[in-house]
Amino acid sequence: MKKNKATIPKKITLKKATTPGVKEYSFFEDVFAVVRQIPKGRVTSYGAIAAYLGTKLSARMVGWAMNAAHTATPKVPAQRVVNRNGMLSGRHHFSTPTMMEELLKKDGITVKDNTVVDFQIRFWDPVIELEL
DNA sequence: CTCCTGACTCAGC
DNA sequence: GGCTGAGCCAGGA
């Protein structure tokens, strides 16, 4: 990550879809929506998604959202979401500890020591890619 | 309603 | 330069 701390000038206003009829909606939906837009062969971090959603101080929420991701439909490519170091911190939450790595390899991403190789190069920042 | 937890991150020591 | 603590917010008990 480029660590553009001073960047991200705009505060993205979540539509929060507090639709009184759709109880299905939740903070997770926004996370899923972003994750599903991650291009094949790319990865992003919890913090990046959190920042995009306007809750960058709560990357935990993103990670936690992913906990429900693999139960969501359509399936969310949660393997493309790693922590700021590019480490597969969430691999343990998959069916098997190696599944996340396998999925990433299918995407053409090389994983070494539970870390995405060339993470910064493959990094996909929703704040940049999806801004506007 | 209050308390606890969590796939993270940053700041301090 | 690695380890620890605190902050973050949403949801489940």
PDB file of C-alpha atoms (C1' of nucleotides) in Angstrom:
ATOM      1  CA  MET A   1       0.000   0.000   0.000  1.00  0.00           C
ATOM      2  CA  LYS A   2       1.174   3.452  -0.661  1.00  0.00           C
ATOM      3  CA  LYS A   3       0.126   4.547   2.761  1.00  0.00           C
ATOM      4  CA  ASN A   4      -1.483   7.702   1.507  1.00  0.00           C
ATOM      5  CA  LYS A   5      -2.439   8.777   4.936  1.00  0.00           C
ATOM      6  CA  ALA A   6      -2.796  12.395   3.976  1.00  0.00           C
ATOM      7  CA  THR A   7      -4.730  11.323   0.934  1.00  0.00           C
ATOM      8  CA  ILE A   8      -8.333  10.279   0.819  1.00  0.00           C
ATOM      9  CA  PRO A   9      -9.521  13.855   1.157  1.00  0.00           C
ATOM     10  CA  LYS A  10     -13.077  13.066   0.371  1.00  0.00           C
ATOM     11  CA  LYS A  11     -15.217  11.466   2.947  1.00  0.00           C
ATOM     12  CA  ILE A  12     -17.253   8.922   1.175  1.00  0.00           C
ATOM     13  CA  THR A  13     -20.794   9.080   2.338  1.00  0.00           C
ATOM     14  CA  LEU A  14     -22.256   5.679   2.747  1.00  0.00           C
ATOM     15  CA  LYS A  15     -25.718   5.432   1.499  1.00  0.00           C
ATOM     16  CA  LYS A  16     -26.257   3.197   4.501  1.00  0.00           C
ATOM     17  CA  ALA A  17     -29.321   1.864   2.746  1.00  0.00           C
ATOM     18  CA  THR A  18     -31.323   1.950   5.901  1.00  0.00           C
ATOM     19  CA  THR A  19     -34.149   0.703   3.845  1.00  0.00           C
ATOM     20  CA  PRO A  20     -36.917  -0.118   6.322  1.00  0.00           C
ATOM     21  CA  GLY A  21     -37.968  -3.189   4.426  1.00  0.00           C
ATOM     22  CA  VAL A  22     -34.695  -4.816   3.594  1.00  0.00           C
ATOM     23  CA  LYS A  23     -33.435  -6.277   6.786  1.00  0.00           C
ATOM     24  CA  GLU A  24     -31.108  -8.355   4.702  1.00  0.00           C
ATOM     25  CA  TYR A  25     -28.918  -5.346   4.278  1.00  0.00           C
ATOM     26  CA  SER A  26     -26.003  -4.753   6.524  1.00  0.00           C
ATOM     27  CA  PHE A  27     -22.544  -3.289   6.659  1.00  0.00           C
ATOM     28  CA  PHE A  28     -21.368  -6.526   5.116  1.00  0.00           C
ATOM     29  CA  GLU A  29     -23.177  -5.934   1.869  1.00  0.00           C
ATOM     30  CA  ASP A  30     -21.030  -2.922   1.157  1.00  0.00           C
ATOM     31  CA  VAL A  31     -17.927  -4.924   1.889  1.00  0.00           C
ATOM     32  CA  PHE A  32     -19.059  -7.764  -0.319  1.00  0.00           C
ATOM     33  CA  ALA A  33     -19.885  -5.369  -3.121  1.00  0.00           C
ATOM     34  CA  VAL A  34     -16.369  -4.002  -3.078  1.00  0.00           C
ATOM     35  CA  VAL A  35     -14.679  -7.359  -2.756  1.00  0.00           C
ATOM     36  CA  ARG A  36     -16.631  -8.770  -5.644  1.00  0.00           C
ATOM     37  CA  GLN A  37     -15.300  -5.971  -7.822  1.00  0.00           C
ATOM     38  CA  ILE A  38     -11.700  -6.897  -7.204  1.00  0.00           C
ATOM     39  CA  PRO A  39     -10.241  -7.804 -10.605  1.00  0.00           C
ATOM     40  CA  LYS A  40      -8.795 -11.267 -11.016  1.00  0.00           C
ATOM     41  CA  GLY A  41      -5.139 -11.343 -10.177  1.00  0.00           C
ATOM     42  CA  ARG A  42      -5.454  -8.439  -7.804  1.00  0.00           C
ATOM     43  CA  VAL A  43      -5.720  -8.181  -4.051  1.00  0.00           C
ATOM     44  CA  THR A  44      -6.625  -5.538  -1.542  1.00  0.00           C
ATOM     45  CA  SER A  45      -6.466  -4.970   2.177  1.00  0.00           C
ATOM     46  CA  TYR A  46      -9.027  -4.669   4.916  1.00  0.00           C
ATOM     47  CA  GLY A  47      -7.899  -1.162   5.594  1.00  0.00           C
ATOM     48  CA  ALA A  48      -8.392  -0.148   1.973  1.00  0.00           C
ATOM     49  CA  ILE A  49     -11.932  -1.420   1.948  1.00  0.00           C
ATOM     50  CA  ALA A  50     -12.585   0.136   5.300  1.00  0.00           C
ATOM     51  CA  ALA A  51     -11.279   3.438   4.016  1.00  0.00           C
ATOM     52  CA  TYR A  52     -13.485   3.189   0.976  1.00  0.00           C
ATOM     53  CA  LEU A  53     -16.500   2.590   3.141  1.00  0.00           C
ATOM     54  CA  GLY A  54     -15.563   5.560   5.256  1.00  0.00           C
ATOM     55  CA  THR A  55     -14.679   3.511   8.299  1.00  0.00           C
ATOM     56  CA  LYS A  56     -10.962   3.224   7.780  1.00  0.00           C
ATOM     57  CA  LEU A  57     -10.389   3.225  11.486  1.00  0.00           C
ATOM     58  CA  SER A  58     -12.331   0.043  11.705  1.00  0.00           C
ATOM     59  CA  ALA A  59     -10.632  -2.373   9.407  1.00  0.00           C
ATOM     60  CA  ARG A  60     -11.767  -5.003  11.862  1.00  0.00           C
ATOM     61  CA  MET A  61     -15.293  -4.592  10.677  1.00  0.00           C
ATOM     62  CA  VAL A  62     -14.193  -5.429   7.170  1.00  0.00           C
ATOM     63  CA  GLY A  63     -12.387  -8.509   8.297  1.00  0.00           C
ATOM     64  CA  TRP A  64     -15.276  -9.504  10.385  1.00  0.00           C
ATOM     65  CA  ALA A  65     -17.592  -8.949   7.483  1.00  0.00           C
ATOM     66  CA  MET A  66     -15.532 -11.441   5.566  1.00  0.00           C
ATOM     67  CA  ASN A  67     -16.365 -13.923   8.233  1.00  0.00           C
ATOM     68  CA  ALA A  68     -19.851 -13.892   6.838  1.00  0.00           C
ATOM     69  CA  ALA A  69     -18.560 -13.579   3.304  1.00  0.00           C
ATOM     70  CA  HIS A  70     -18.106 -17.244   2.637  1.00  0.00           C
ATOM     71  CA  THR A  71     -21.692 -17.827   3.650  1.00  0.00           C
ATOM     72  CA  ALA A  72     -22.955 -15.027   1.436  1.00  0.00           C
ATOM     73  CA  THR A  73     -24.288 -15.477  -2.046  1.00  0.00           C
ATOM     74  CA  PRO A  74     -22.995 -15.128  -4.598  1.00  0.00           C
ATOM     75  CA  LYS A  75     -19.727 -16.192  -3.190  1.00  0.00           C
ATOM     76  CA  VAL A  76     -17.312 -13.459  -2.279  1.00  0.00           C
ATOM     77  CA  PRO A  77     -13.652 -13.817  -3.294  1.00  0.00           C
ATOM     78  CA  ALA A  78     -12.510 -13.305   0.245  1.00  0.00           C
ATOM     79  CA  GLN A  79      -9.145 -14.769  -0.630  1.00  0.00           C
ATOM     80  CA  ARG A  80      -8.348 -11.545  -2.434  1.00  0.00           C
ATOM     81  CA  VAL A  81      -8.600  -9.636   0.792  1.00  0.00           C
ATOM     82  CA  VAL A  82      -5.567  -9.720   3.034  1.00  0.00           C
ATOM     83  CA  ASN A  83      -4.128  -7.540   5.748  1.00  0.00           C
ATOM     84  CA  ARG A  84      -1.915  -4.534   5.099  1.00  0.00           C
ATOM     85  CA  ASN A  85       1.197  -6.702   4.869  1.00  0.00           C
ATOM     86  CA  GLY A  86      -0.325  -8.893   2.211  1.00  0.00           C
ATOM     87  CA  MET A  87      -0.460 -11.818   4.599  1.00  0.00           C
ATOM     88  CA  LEU A  88      -3.264 -14.322   4.383  1.00  0.00           C
ATOM     89  CA  SER A  89      -4.410 -13.663   7.877  1.00  0.00           C
ATOM     90  CA  GLY A  90      -7.805 -15.116   7.179  1.00  0.00           C
ATOM     91  CA  ARG A  91      -6.746 -18.395   5.629  1.00  0.00           C
ATOM     92  CA  HIS A  92      -7.701 -20.203   8.785  1.00  0.00           C
ATOM     93  CA  HIS A  93     -11.316 -19.284   8.245  1.00  0.00           C
ATOM     94  CA  PHE A  94     -11.576 -21.128   4.977  1.00  0.00           C
ATOM     95  CA  SER A  95     -12.599 -24.708   4.594  1.00  0.00           C
ATOM     96  CA  THR A  96      -8.967 -25.619   4.766  1.00  0.00           C
ATOM     97  CA  PRO A  97      -5.962 -23.520   5.751  1.00  0.00           C
ATOM     98  CA  THR A  98      -4.547 -23.928   2.271  1.00  0.00           C
ATOM     99  CA  MET A  99      -7.692 -23.179   0.339  1.00  0.00           C
ATOM    100  CA  MET A 100      -7.129 -19.444   0.378  1.00  0.00           C
ATOM    101  CA  GLU A 101      -3.682 -19.850  -1.022  1.00  0.00           C
ATOM    102  CA  GLU A 102      -4.900 -22.261  -3.676  1.00  0.00           C
ATOM    103  CA  LEU A 103      -7.600 -19.854  -4.766  1.00  0.00           C
ATOM    104  CA  LEU A 104      -5.080 -17.054  -5.051  1.00  0.00           C
ATOM    105  CA  LYS A 105      -2.823 -19.211  -7.162  1.00  0.00           C
ATOM    106  CA  LYS A 106      -5.729 -19.835  -9.491  1.00  0.00           C
ATOM    107  CA  ASP A 107      -5.995 -16.094  -9.854  1.00  0.00           C
ATOM    108  CA  GLY A 108      -2.392 -16.037 -10.903  1.00  0.00           C
ATOM    109  CA  ILE A 109      -1.202 -14.684  -7.603  1.00  0.00           C
ATOM    110  CA  THR A 110       1.903 -16.160  -6.065  1.00  0.00           C
ATOM    111  CA  VAL A 111       1.776 -16.858  -2.378  1.00  0.00           C
ATOM    112  CA  LYS A 112       4.857 -17.447  -0.328  1.00  0.00           C
ATOM    113  CA  ASP A 113       4.943 -17.946   3.399  1.00  0.00           C
ATOM    114  CA  ASN A 114       1.275 -17.016   3.634  1.00  0.00           C
ATOM    115  CA  THR A 115       2.066 -13.700   2.024  1.00  0.00           C
ATOM    116  CA  VAL A 116       1.135 -12.385  -1.403  1.00  0.00           C
ATOM    117  CA  VAL A 117       4.219 -11.860  -3.522  1.00  0.00           C
ATOM    118  CA  ASP A 118       4.450  -8.394  -5.051  1.00  0.00           C
ATOM    119  CA  PHE A 119       1.576  -7.374  -2.886  1.00  0.00           C
ATOM    120  CA  GLN A 120       2.048  -3.678  -3.505  1.00  0.00           C
ATOM    121  CA  ILE A 121       2.135  -4.228  -7.249  1.00  0.00           C
ATOM    122  CA  ARG A 122      -0.985  -6.346  -7.206  1.00  0.00           C
ATOM    123  CA  PHE A 123      -2.647  -4.117  -4.698  1.00  0.00           C
ATOM    124  CA  TRP A 124      -6.035  -2.870  -5.799  1.00  0.00           C
ATOM    125  CA  ASP A 125      -7.278   0.131  -3.906  1.00  0.00           C
ATOM    126  CA  PRO A 126     -11.054   0.664  -4.112  1.00  0.00           C
ATOM    127  CA  VAL A 127     -10.615   4.237  -2.985  1.00  0.00           C
ATOM    128  CA  ILE A 128      -8.650   4.848  -6.171  1.00  0.00           C
ATOM    129  CA  GLU A 129     -10.204   2.361  -8.547  1.00  0.00           C
ATOM    130  CA  LEU A 130     -13.761   3.025  -7.522  1.00  0.00           C
ATOM    131  CA  GLU A 131     -13.594   6.659  -6.575  1.00  0.00           C
ATOM    132  CA  LEU A 132     -16.324   8.841  -7.941  1.00  0.00           C
TER     133      LEU A 132
ATOM    134  C1'  DC B   1     -29.449  -2.963  27.832  1.00  0.00           C
ATOM    135  C1'  DT B   2     -24.479  -4.155  28.888  1.00  0.00           C
ATOM    136  C1'  DC B   3     -20.492  -6.963  27.925  1.00  0.00           C
ATOM    137  C1'  DC B   4     -17.521  -9.512  24.853  1.00  0.00           C
ATOM    138  C1'  DT B   5     -15.356 -10.573  20.703  1.00  0.00           C
ATOM    139  C1'  DG B   6     -13.107 -10.082  16.209  1.00  0.00           C
ATOM    140  C1'  DA B   7      -9.976 -12.433   9.081  1.00  0.00           C
ATOM    141  C1'  DC B   8      -7.054  -5.016  11.603  1.00  0.00           C
ATOM    142  C1'  DT B   9      -4.099  -0.955  12.377  1.00  0.00           C
ATOM    143  C1'  DC B  10      -1.528   2.458  14.447  1.00  0.00           C
ATOM    144  C1'  DA B  11       1.221   4.392  18.155  1.00  0.00           C
ATOM    145  C1'  DG B  12       4.411   3.555  21.912  1.00  0.00           C
ATOM    146  C1'  DC B  13       7.857   1.289  24.336  1.00  0.00           C
TER     147       DC B  13
ATOM    148  C1'  DG C   1      12.843  -3.454  14.992  1.00  0.00           C
ATOM    149  C1'  DG C   2       9.644  -6.768  17.316  1.00  0.00           C
ATOM    150  C1'  DC C   3       6.043  -6.940  20.969  1.00  0.00           C
ATOM    151  C1'  DT C   4       2.005  -4.796  23.513  1.00  0.00           C
ATOM    152  C1'  DG C   5      -1.911  -2.053  24.243  1.00  0.00           C
ATOM    153  C1'  DA C   6      -5.609   0.708  22.785  1.00  0.00           C
ATOM    154  C1'  DG C   7      -9.127   2.159  19.380  1.00  0.00           C
ATOM    155  C1'  DC C   8     -12.293   1.113  16.044  1.00  0.00           C
ATOM    156  C1'  DC C   9     -17.754  -0.481  15.215  1.00  0.00           C
ATOM    157  C1'  DA C  10     -21.180  -4.042  14.393  1.00  0.00           C
ATOM    158  C1'  DG C  11     -23.488  -8.034  15.963  1.00  0.00           C
ATOM    159  C1'  DG C  12     -24.388 -11.927  19.054  1.00  0.00           C
ATOM    160  C1'  DA C  13     -25.248 -13.662  23.969  1.00  0.00           C
TER     161       DA C  13
END
